[in-house]
Amino acid sequence: MISYLFQCEQEIPHLQHCLRYLAILILLLIVPLTLAAEEKTQVDQIFALFDSGEAIPRETIEQNLALLEKLISSDDSLRIEKLNQLKCWNQPSDTEEEIAKALHSAEQALANITATASAHYITDITLCHSWFLQLTGDISGAMQGYTKSVKSAYENEDIKLIADARSLRGALHSYIGDFSEALDDLVTAQGLYESLNLTGWANVNLSDIATSFRRYGDPESAIKYYSKLKELYVKNGNKEQVANVTSDIGIALDEMGEHEQAIENFRSSYQYFKEHNLNLIAAINATNIAYSLIQLNRLNEAETYLKEAAQEITENEPAAYSFLKLFLGKIRFQQGRYQEALDELSASENAFRVMHNDRGLIQLLQLKSDIYASLGDLPQAYNTLQQFVVITKKVDDNTSAHQTTELKVKFDTSWIESENKRLIDNQKSKEQELALLEKNKSLQLIILLLTGCILAIVSLFAYKQVHRNRHLQTIALTDYLTQLPNRRHIYAQAELYFQQALKQQTPLSVIIFDADHFKKINDNFGHEIGDQALLTIAEACQALTADRNLIGRIGGEEFLILLPNTDANRVWQLAHELQTLITRYGAINLPVELKLTVSAGVATLHPELGKQDDSFARLLKRADNALYEAKNAGRNCVKAAEAIA
């Protein structure tokens, strides 16, 4: 083009003609760049739509994926990775065949990961694969994949993926009845989604939190959360989400004994899914309707719905199949057809065990024992009842407050290794720069300038890295409501103080306490006042001890205070002072008719006396037992742990 312009300047009569061609050439260069910029903007807008977490119709999903394939250039590796992630997550999964196909596709995506793939891409595809494993009923494989993804996301400080992985893992923990782990994951994910302003995903996660409350045995709280979500979905016109939440409300109503209202909710959802040809989901709602009808002893109607559902639900859908067969077994039992009932329960039991659904097994085993008793087979009835007791105890243990004695702090040093590698690479780079400086003195100034720039960039990167680490650490170690250390953080601090007390032969005391009748506070005054009560307790704790790192929220309304160099007499006094402070602050911050009190248990480590706990877990266990003594003594009191024998 330069030679062409030179020729034009030599031919003055043709200068205007040359300038015209020059303008055309410039336009030819600018227009493609402008179009490319517009295409990238459109691509990013589509990505933003998917990232929002808002419900998107299947037809719109297919159209947007096809448009992305058309707009993204083959050399744009980052956007191609993101497109492949969207393809994995947005595969159809309404039927058994679609789920099997989606799982196969996710397996291929994992197998074909290249050496240049980003850590974000690898983690997200692993997460996607685990999700489809869960849909096929492989609970163990899904849980392993979720846990692996959580670890990877933390290692790479990928906050969005941390939230996604913990949300999925929390929902699965909730399904299998491990509510402590479920709420730990789900509440952490909720805080992350809200901090990232991802309202759509926060709403989905909130639904899982509500479901956990329902499964835990608090359907009233679950309905409050579900109703708020339903209002939001109605306002936004998300009809499919409205139908899903309506069905969830129906399940909670069933658990409250409101079976007629539950049927109304299920039928509303059932009609929507039938009209939109979502036959499997419609069949699941038909199963729910049948359960409510069984509770009302309308067996013929219930059997009609179950027969319809059986046309869609097969053994390849173990989650739905297990309850379908369980409900058929209930009908056969009430009809006096005992052997047929046992046959149905046999199929149901296999499915429950595949899905590790202990909550379902509890219902099944109780019914099975009743059937054997009706048949006069008392040994089988007794054996089945024994299984029922074992599994019931297992589920109860998962929800017990005694889990506060489990220290689950794990230290992951992989980020340190990564940081060391980065520092070594930087050091090699500097050595190469110094070698070049020695070889060529004339380039010394330029190299010094380049070194300064590199150091500035590295310093900026290090600053941002520290800032991100601190932000992530704050999220991971701080309770979202009270801003006190959470269970993991306070337990880590406790272990350090315990070892220090043993080494220095000094006493260490702990106070473990919780609010009395906290569920009634939430029920009678609302969750907002309940949250204010927890904040009031946190304020009183900080008035008692100036160091907030000695106070931790370890459960819903349960707190722990560490008191180094404090003997048994002093901790007894401090526990009573704490009760007084909480009552005083409660009178200031809370409604007049609400009297906030706590029950507390205290325990002391006395290494100088020779008799001592062998671990902090043992010390905490003694304090926890004292807390339960305080509750059994009528609450609003302090009990000291028994001395080591």
XYZ file of C-alpha atoms in Angstrom:
645
model
C 0.000 0.000 0.000
C 2.943 2.380 0.698
C 4.355 1.995 -2.822
C 0.908 2.652 -4.229
C 0.611 5.930 -2.278
C 4.076 7.015 -3.451
C 2.982 6.505 -7.057
C -0.143 8.593 -6.458
C 1.878 11.528 -5.135
C 3.961 11.576 -8.338
C 0.825 11.841 -10.427
C -0.758 15.100 -9.233
C -3.671 15.022 -11.698
C -4.732 11.710 -10.255
C -4.301 12.724 -6.575
C -8.006 12.982 -5.804
C -8.552 9.615 -7.437
C -5.799 8.154 -5.246
C -7.242 9.688 -2.090
C -10.600 8.145 -2.916
C -8.983 4.714 -3.128
C -7.132 5.408 0.105
C -10.435 6.144 1.867
C -11.893 2.909 0.509
C -8.875 0.959 1.774
C -9.204 2.514 5.227
C -12.906 1.621 5.280
C -12.069 -1.937 4.269
C -9.729 -2.135 7.254
C -12.031 -0.400 9.768
C -15.319 -2.127 8.904
C -14.100 -5.701 9.659
C -12.601 -4.480 12.949
C -15.887 -2.777 13.851
C -17.898 -5.884 12.945
C -15.549 -8.079 14.957
C -15.961 -5.797 17.979
C -19.758 -5.927 17.625
C -19.657 -9.737 17.388
C -17.539 -9.971 20.557
C -20.011 -7.703 22.350
C -22.897 -9.942 21.256
C -20.981 -13.052 22.380
C -20.307 -11.546 25.801
C -23.985 -10.599 26.165
C -25.034 -14.206 25.500
C -22.457 -15.465 28.006
C -23.790 -12.973 30.579
C -27.321 -14.347 30.048
C -26.164 -17.898 30.817
C -24.027 -16.734 33.775
C -26.967 -14.937 35.394
C -28.579 -18.217 36.437
C -32.007 -17.070 35.242
C -34.266 -19.720 33.691
C -33.930 -19.875 29.878
C -36.364 -21.773 27.626
C -34.871 -24.806 25.853
C -35.483 -23.280 22.419
C -33.617 -20.099 23.406
C -30.728 -22.156 24.788
C -30.339 -24.041 21.489
C -30.522 -20.821 19.465
C -27.908 -19.062 21.607
C -25.492 -22.012 21.531
C -25.779 -22.203 17.742
C -25.175 -18.438 17.488
C -22.097 -18.675 19.733
C -20.625 -21.421 17.535
C -21.090 -19.148 14.543
C -19.661 -15.973 16.135
C -16.641 -17.297 18.088
C -13.468 -17.559 16.014
C -11.414 -20.758 16.117
C -8.381 -18.979 17.637
C -10.330 -17.488 20.562
C -9.409 -20.243 23.040
C -10.966 -18.639 26.130
C -14.398 -18.196 24.556
C -14.254 -21.664 22.982
C -13.642 -23.125 26.455
C -16.624 -21.233 27.819
C -18.795 -22.402 24.918
C -17.820 -26.027 25.601
C -18.720 -25.570 29.277
C -22.165 -24.247 28.300
C -22.650 -27.164 25.899
C -21.893 -29.612 28.732
C -24.257 -28.044 31.267
C -27.115 -27.312 28.876
C -27.583 -30.752 27.358
C -31.181 -32.061 27.444
C -31.735 -34.290 30.492
C -35.485 -34.870 30.740
C -35.418 -38.581 29.804
C -33.215 -41.563 30.646
C -31.826 -41.624 27.110
C -30.967 -37.919 27.242
C -29.237 -38.276 30.618
C -27.180 -41.254 29.389
C -26.196 -39.299 26.277
C -25.302 -36.215 28.335
C -23.124 -38.302 30.681
C -21.308 -39.862 27.730
C -20.694 -36.411 26.259
C -19.326 -35.121 29.598
C -17.017 -38.159 29.831
C -15.695 -37.415 26.338
C -15.110 -33.774 27.277
C -13.070 -34.909 30.301
C -11.080 -37.399 28.246
C -10.256 -34.798 25.577
C -8.965 -32.043 27.861
C -5.770 -30.622 26.352
C -2.560 -29.703 28.138
C -3.288 -25.999 27.515
C -6.757 -26.082 29.079
C -7.340 -23.617 31.915
C -7.862 -24.768 35.500
C -11.308 -23.155 35.437
C -12.328 -25.237 32.427
C -11.061 -28.530 33.915
C -12.848 -27.917 37.221
C -16.132 -26.899 35.589
C -16.191 -29.916 33.243
C -15.453 -32.186 36.240
C -18.382 -30.569 38.031
C -20.649 -31.035 35.010
C -19.678 -34.713 34.731
C -20.422 -35.206 38.440
C -23.874 -33.641 38.001
C -24.835 -36.126 35.289
C -23.436 -38.965 37.434
C -25.876 -37.849 40.129
C -28.762 -37.861 37.649
C -27.960 -41.483 36.772
C -28.022 -42.448 40.463
C -24.244 -42.759 41.006
C -24.270 -40.852 44.316
C -20.799 -41.978 45.400
C -19.210 -40.953 42.087
C -21.028 -37.617 42.106
C -19.938 -36.836 45.674
C -16.305 -37.635 44.854
C -16.475 -35.365 41.800
C -18.053 -32.501 43.752
C -15.452 -32.745 46.515
C -12.633 -32.816 43.961
C -14.113 -29.728 42.279
C -14.415 -27.868 45.598
C -10.741 -28.539 46.350
C -9.649 -27.465 42.860
C -11.749 -24.289 42.979
C -10.207 -23.290 46.314
C -6.705 -23.991 45.020
C -7.306 -21.674 42.065
C -9.222 -19.084 44.124
C -12.126 -19.337 41.664
C -14.940 -17.911 43.805
C -17.774 -18.582 41.316
C -16.745 -22.239 40.997
C -16.360 -22.549 44.777
C -19.981 -21.438 45.074
C -21.173 -23.768 42.276
C -19.345 -26.817 43.633
C -20.409 -26.285 47.250
C -24.009 -25.596 46.201
C -24.228 -28.888 44.261
C -22.441 -30.850 46.977
C -24.643 -29.285 49.665
C -27.827 -30.250 47.794
C -26.551 -33.843 47.531
C -25.619 -33.924 51.247
C -29.155 -32.752 51.977
C -30.655 -35.494 49.802
C -28.798 -38.285 51.590
C -29.655 -36.814 55.020
C -26.337 -35.248 56.093
C -27.875 -31.891 57.026
C -24.919 -30.481 58.970
C -22.611 -30.773 55.951
C -25.444 -29.698 53.636
C -26.107 -26.399 55.386
C -22.367 -25.746 55.766
C -21.973 -25.986 51.979
C -25.228 -24.265 51.016
C -24.867 -21.293 53.364
C -21.276 -20.756 52.183
C -22.446 -20.879 48.551
C -25.293 -18.457 49.312
C -22.871 -15.885 50.729
C -20.583 -16.200 47.700
C -23.432 -15.892 45.170
C -24.754 -12.815 46.929
C -21.291 -11.223 47.116
C -20.962 -11.769 43.339
C -24.503 -10.375 42.709
C -25.534 -13.623 40.990
C -29.203 -13.383 41.945
C -30.387 -16.240 39.728
C -27.956 -18.777 41.186
C -28.568 -17.411 44.692
C -32.293 -18.139 44.243
C -31.615 -21.714 43.092
C -29.290 -22.248 46.066
C -31.861 -20.711 48.425
C -34.362 -23.300 47.230
C -31.902 -26.037 48.245
C -31.502 -24.402 51.677
C -35.293 -24.416 52.058
C -35.398 -28.089 51.046
C -32.748 -28.865 53.667
C -34.883 -27.225 56.353
C -37.852 -29.291 55.169
C -35.910 -32.541 55.258
C -34.455 -31.607 58.636
C -37.981 -31.428 60.037
C -38.800 -27.704 59.817
C -41.370 -27.480 56.973
C -42.732 -24.146 58.263
C -39.387 -22.393 57.678
C -39.049 -24.171 54.326
C -42.433 -22.846 53.158
C -41.414 -19.280 54.063
C -38.345 -19.546 51.822
C -40.264 -21.305 49.033
C -43.042 -18.675 49.096
C -40.543 -15.816 48.716
C -38.961 -17.592 45.750
C -42.364 -18.235 44.205
C -43.297 -14.539 44.451
C -40.035 -13.619 42.754
C -40.490 -16.163 39.945
C -44.091 -15.047 39.377
C -42.936 -11.450 39.152
C -40.228 -12.363 36.615
C -42.557 -14.603 34.588
C -40.502 -17.776 35.149
C -43.436 -20.199 34.891
C -41.357 -23.390 34.993
C -39.622 -22.262 38.189
C -43.020 -21.328 39.637
C -44.211 -24.883 38.935
C -41.104 -26.390 40.559
C -41.393 -24.282 43.724
C -45.146 -24.945 43.905
C -44.357 -28.672 43.989
C -41.752 -28.099 46.739
C -44.359 -26.246 48.802
C -46.684 -29.221 48.322
C -44.108 -31.606 49.801
C -43.676 -29.327 52.827
C -47.464 -29.112 53.274
C -47.643 -32.919 53.232
C -45.107 -33.060 56.049
C -47.298 -30.629 58.029
C -50.329 -32.888 57.499
C -52.045 -30.417 55.129
C -52.682 -33.070 52.464
C -55.587 -31.372 50.658
C -53.558 -28.189 50.159
C -50.589 -30.305 49.096
C -52.706 -31.985 46.397
C -53.748 -28.575 45.036
C -50.087 -27.557 44.710
C -49.028 -30.840 43.112
C -51.898 -30.767 40.601
C -51.027 -27.211 39.569
C -47.421 -28.261 38.844
C -48.570 -31.544 37.271
C -50.815 -29.700 34.780
C -48.022 -27.299 33.793
C -45.496 -30.057 33.106
C -48.064 -32.141 31.196
C -48.987 -29.176 28.995
C -45.311 -28.539 28.205
C -44.536 -32.222 27.473
C -42.143 -32.535 30.422
C -43.483 -36.011 31.054
C -40.903 -37.295 33.549
C -41.332 -34.283 35.855
C -45.114 -34.575 35.454
C -44.858 -38.240 36.485
C -42.895 -37.288 39.617
C -45.666 -34.830 40.529
C -48.233 -37.571 39.914
C -46.309 -39.682 42.433
C -46.464 -36.821 44.925
C -50.237 -36.526 44.411
C -50.571 -40.250 45.057
C -48.738 -39.956 48.390
C -51.128 -37.244 49.586
C -54.122 -39.318 48.482
C -52.781 -42.350 50.367
C -52.568 -40.236 53.512
C -56.251 -39.384 52.992
C -57.039 -43.118 52.423
C -58.184 -42.427 48.829
C -56.377 -45.501 47.562
C -58.088 -45.968 44.197
C -57.294 -42.418 43.090
C -53.730 -42.806 44.311
C -53.252 -46.064 42.385
C -54.513 -44.396 39.182
C -51.847 -41.691 39.458
C -49.119 -44.217 40.246
C -50.004 -46.379 37.240
C -49.760 -43.306 35.019
C -46.410 -42.348 36.585
C -45.058 -45.891 36.074
C -45.242 -45.358 32.297
C -42.460 -42.740 32.592
C -40.541 -43.714 35.745
C -38.349 -46.823 35.454
C -35.456 -48.354 37.385
C -33.111 -46.051 35.479
C -34.593 -43.171 37.489
C -33.839 -44.585 40.967
C -34.707 -41.402 42.895
C -38.294 -41.287 41.583
C -38.627 -45.066 41.122
C -37.869 -45.742 44.802
C -40.809 -43.637 46.009
C -43.133 -44.882 43.256
C -42.634 -48.465 44.456
C -42.796 -47.462 48.131
C -46.202 -45.829 47.621
C -47.474 -48.843 45.671
C -46.323 -50.997 48.585
C -48.318 -48.836 51.011
C -51.445 -49.248 48.909
C -51.032 -53.018 48.671
C -50.519 -53.213 52.447
C -53.683 -51.260 53.175
C -55.538 -53.500 50.692
C -54.331 -56.561 52.630
C -52.280 -57.858 49.671
C -49.184 -58.428 51.791
C -46.990 -60.477 49.435
C -47.538 -58.004 46.594
C -46.636 -55.222 49.024
C -43.349 -56.971 49.853
C -42.562 -57.378 46.139
C -43.056 -53.636 45.569
C -40.921 -52.794 48.613
C -38.118 -55.077 47.420
C -37.758 -53.006 44.240
C -38.053 -49.800 46.254
C -35.387 -50.879 48.754
C -32.864 -51.621 46.002
C -33.382 -48.141 44.546
C -33.112 -46.431 47.944
C -29.846 -48.203 48.663
C -28.436 -47.274 45.239
C -29.246 -43.623 45.984
C -27.995 -43.843 49.609
C -31.366 -42.411 50.642
C -31.555 -43.318 54.336
C -34.623 -41.112 54.881
C -36.571 -43.179 52.361
C -35.272 -46.424 53.841
C -36.626 -45.430 57.252
C -40.164 -45.170 55.832
C -39.751 -48.416 53.911
C -38.411 -50.488 56.797
C -41.159 -49.331 59.149
C -43.795 -50.366 56.604
C -41.998 -53.648 55.899
C -41.960 -54.505 59.606
C -45.715 -53.858 59.813
C -46.307 -56.173 56.832
C -44.310 -59.030 58.401
C -46.209 -58.518 61.651
C -49.510 -58.733 59.762
C -48.307 -61.969 58.149
C -47.470 -63.341 61.598
C -43.760 -63.578 60.739
C -42.544 -62.013 63.989
C -38.805 -62.862 63.582
C -38.699 -61.059 60.214
C -40.704 -58.164 61.670
C -38.211 -57.898 64.533
C -35.140 -58.083 62.250
C -36.589 -55.406 59.972
C -37.370 -53.226 62.970
C -33.771 -53.577 64.116
C -32.576 -52.297 60.714
C -35.055 -49.435 61.070
C -33.573 -48.478 64.452
C -29.974 -48.589 63.152
C -30.677 -46.360 60.144
C -32.867 -43.983 62.174
C -30.025 -43.554 64.667
C -27.616 -42.907 61.787
C -29.854 -40.165 60.371
C -30.418 -38.679 63.820
C -26.670 -38.625 64.435
C -26.183 -36.664 61.211
C -28.484 -33.942 62.518
C -27.345 -34.010 66.154
C -25.731 -31.034 67.827
C -23.059 -33.418 69.117
C -21.306 -32.924 65.804
C -19.743 -29.845 67.361
C -17.121 -32.194 68.801
C -15.840 -33.155 65.368
C -12.745 -31.232 64.361
C -12.691 -31.134 60.581
C -10.018 -28.512 59.944
C -7.807 -29.506 57.035
C -4.784 -27.544 55.849
C -4.196 -27.404 52.118
C -0.612 -26.412 51.221
C -0.947 -26.673 47.457
C -1.239 -22.901 47.110
C 2.130 -22.534 48.905
C 3.766 -24.876 46.379
C 2.220 -22.877 43.545
C 3.504 -19.617 45.016
C 6.998 -21.081 45.455
C 7.058 -22.176 41.820
C 6.067 -18.696 40.707
C 8.847 -17.145 42.800
C 11.410 -19.591 41.370
C 10.309 -18.756 37.821
C 10.635 -15.046 38.583
C 14.095 -15.611 40.022
C 15.237 -17.457 36.868
C 13.902 -14.598 34.771
C 15.933 -12.096 36.797
C 19.102 -14.210 36.457
C 18.672 -14.282 32.686
C 18.265 -10.519 32.663
C 21.477 -10.080 34.700
C 23.388 -12.378 32.314
C 22.285 -10.290 29.363
C 23.339 -7.149 31.232
C 26.878 -8.516 31.685
C 27.158 -9.520 28.017
C 26.074 -6.199 26.606
C 26.883 -3.065 28.627
C 25.355 -0.837 25.987
C 21.863 -2.227 26.758
C 22.231 -1.742 30.512
C 19.823 1.175 30.789
C 17.153 -0.556 28.711
C 17.448 -3.764 30.708
C 17.233 -1.840 33.999
C 14.064 -0.195 32.767
C 12.631 -3.536 31.708
C 13.563 -5.038 35.075
C 11.811 -2.167 36.819
C 8.687 -2.768 34.731
C 8.742 -6.498 35.469
C 9.187 -5.835 39.191
C 6.302 -3.374 39.123
C 4.066 -5.922 37.365
C 5.106 -8.694 39.758
C 4.495 -6.398 42.746
C 1.069 -5.469 41.418
C 0.263 -9.138 40.839
C 1.499 -10.033 44.333
C -0.606 -7.238 45.850
C -3.726 -8.423 44.015
C -2.930 -12.015 44.977
C -2.685 -11.103 48.672
C -5.885 -9.072 48.410
C -7.734 -12.007 46.814
C -6.338 -14.420 49.419
C -7.500 -12.181 52.261
C -10.935 -11.779 50.708
C -11.283 -15.534 50.223
C -9.976 -16.270 53.724
C -12.486 -13.831 55.215
C -15.328 -15.539 53.353
C -14.143 -19.032 54.306
C -13.445 -18.354 57.995
C -16.117 -15.813 59.024
C -19.761 -16.413 59.919
C -21.873 -14.511 57.392
C -24.372 -13.098 59.937
C -22.446 -12.275 63.122
C -19.048 -11.692 61.456
C -17.508 -13.847 64.195
C -15.136 -16.727 63.372
C -17.087 -19.705 62.031
C -16.821 -23.301 63.250
C -13.774 -24.152 61.137
C -11.870 -21.043 62.242
C -12.627 -21.268 65.972
C -11.766 -24.981 66.026
C -8.391 -24.241 64.410
C -7.748 -21.527 67.036
C -8.844 -23.899 69.783
C -6.377 -26.583 68.696
C -3.515 -24.046 68.884
C -4.524 -22.886 72.366
C -4.925 -26.515 73.505
C -1.386 -27.432 72.418
C -0.049 -24.223 73.976
C -1.754 -25.024 77.303
C -0.220 -28.521 77.343
C 3.220 -27.159 76.513
C 3.151 -24.339 79.085
C 1.210 -26.346 81.710
C -1.447 -23.632 82.011
C -5.224 -24.001 82.263
C -7.566 -23.615 79.281
C -11.326 -23.208 79.702
C -14.190 -23.222 77.222
C -17.796 -22.042 77.342
C -20.235 -23.625 74.891
C -23.752 -22.210 74.934
C -26.833 -21.662 72.809
C -30.005 -19.583 72.863
C -32.957 -21.096 74.712
C -36.080 -21.922 72.651
C -34.578 -20.323 69.542
C -37.028 -22.029 67.192
C -39.895 -20.427 69.114
C -38.227 -17.033 68.700
C -38.181 -17.532 64.919
C -41.742 -18.891 64.874
C -43.250 -16.203 67.124
C -41.260 -13.121 66.117
C -39.919 -13.970 62.650
C -36.451 -14.775 61.307
C -35.450 -11.095 61.248
C -35.830 -10.893 65.048
C -34.126 -14.294 65.280
C -31.130 -12.877 63.408
C -31.162 -9.826 65.706
C -31.091 -12.167 68.699
C -27.965 -13.874 67.326
C -26.342 -10.471 66.739
C -27.227 -9.500 70.309
C -25.507 -12.643 71.606
C -22.424 -11.863 69.502
C -22.366 -8.302 70.900
C -22.565 -9.607 74.475
C -19.743 -12.090 73.826
C -17.486 -9.329 72.513
C -18.290 -7.250 75.608
C -17.176 -10.189 77.754
C -13.843 -10.691 75.975
C -12.050 -8.061 73.921
C -10.509 -10.579 71.523
C -13.141 -11.567 68.888
C -10.877 -14.431 67.732
C -11.737 -16.233 70.976
C -15.468 -16.327 70.065
C -17.033 -18.478 67.348
C -20.468 -19.339 66.016
C -20.394 -23.134 65.588
C -24.027 -23.861 64.772
C -27.368 -22.218 64.155
C -27.762 -20.673 67.623
C -24.714 -22.287 69.244
C -21.525 -20.413 70.212
C -18.102 -21.278 71.639
C -15.784 -19.060 73.737
C -12.117 -19.973 74.343
C -10.514 -18.743 77.588
C -6.736 -19.391 77.768
C -5.084 -19.136 81.215
C -8.512 -19.328 82.880
C -9.241 -21.788 85.673
C -12.532 -23.511 86.548
C -13.626 -20.935 89.158
C -13.064 -18.019 86.828
C -14.811 -19.604 83.832
C -17.806 -20.364 86.059
C -17.995 -16.639 86.959
C -17.542 -15.538 83.344
C -20.331 -17.847 82.135
C -22.758 -16.232 84.589
C -21.527 -12.753 83.596
C -22.211 -13.722 79.971
C -25.797 -14.699 80.837
C -26.297 -11.312 82.527
C -24.836 -9.427 79.541
C -27.030 -11.292 77.066
C -30.163 -10.548 79.084
C -29.160 -6.873 79.376
C -28.388 -6.432 75.689
C -31.531 -8.375 74.770
C -33.647 -5.918 76.740
C -32.125 -3.088 74.679
C -32.094 -4.630 71.200
C -35.102 -6.956 71.145
C -38.898 -6.618 71.622
C -40.040 -6.128 75.229
C -42.010 -9.374 75.244
C -38.957 -11.396 74.205
C -36.668 -12.445 77.049
C -33.430 -13.773 75.582
C -31.666 -16.380 77.727
C -28.967 -18.968 77.118
C -27.903 -22.313 78.549
C -24.179 -22.925 78.938
C -21.726 -25.689 79.664
C -18.139 -25.063 80.835
C -15.079 -27.275 80.986
C -11.446 -26.692 81.985
C -8.153 -28.325 81.021
C -5.758 -28.569 84.029
C -2.461 -29.996 82.685
C -0.620 -28.875 85.833
C -2.754 -31.268 87.925
C -1.689 -34.322 85.943
C -5.221 -35.330 84.852
C -6.008 -33.917 81.430
C -7.978 -34.386 78.236
C -6.051 -36.173 75.489
C -7.383 -33.825 72.786
C -9.351 -30.635 72.395
C -12.210 -32.715 70.994
C -12.427 -34.489 74.362
C -12.434 -31.164 76.261
C -15.185 -29.834 73.973
C -17.158 -33.057 74.395
C -17.183 -32.585 78.178
C -18.383 -28.989 77.788
C -21.040 -30.134 75.303
C -22.309 -32.739 77.789
C -22.495 -30.013 80.436
C -24.552 -27.901 78.021
C -27.057 -30.717 77.641
C -27.213 -31.031 81.426
C -28.081 -27.314 81.542
C -30.859 -27.841 79.018
C -32.209 -30.834 80.902
C -32.109 -28.768 84.110
C -34.656 -26.342 82.668
C -32.409 -24.056 80.572
C -31.196 -20.523 81.482
C -28.443 -21.923 83.654
C -24.756 -22.903 83.649
C -23.408 -26.407 84.254
C -19.766 -27.386 84.736
C -18.338 -30.514 83.146
C -17.403 -33.429 85.343
C -13.708 -33.639 86.200
C -11.437 -36.164 84.431
C -11.562 -39.452 86.339
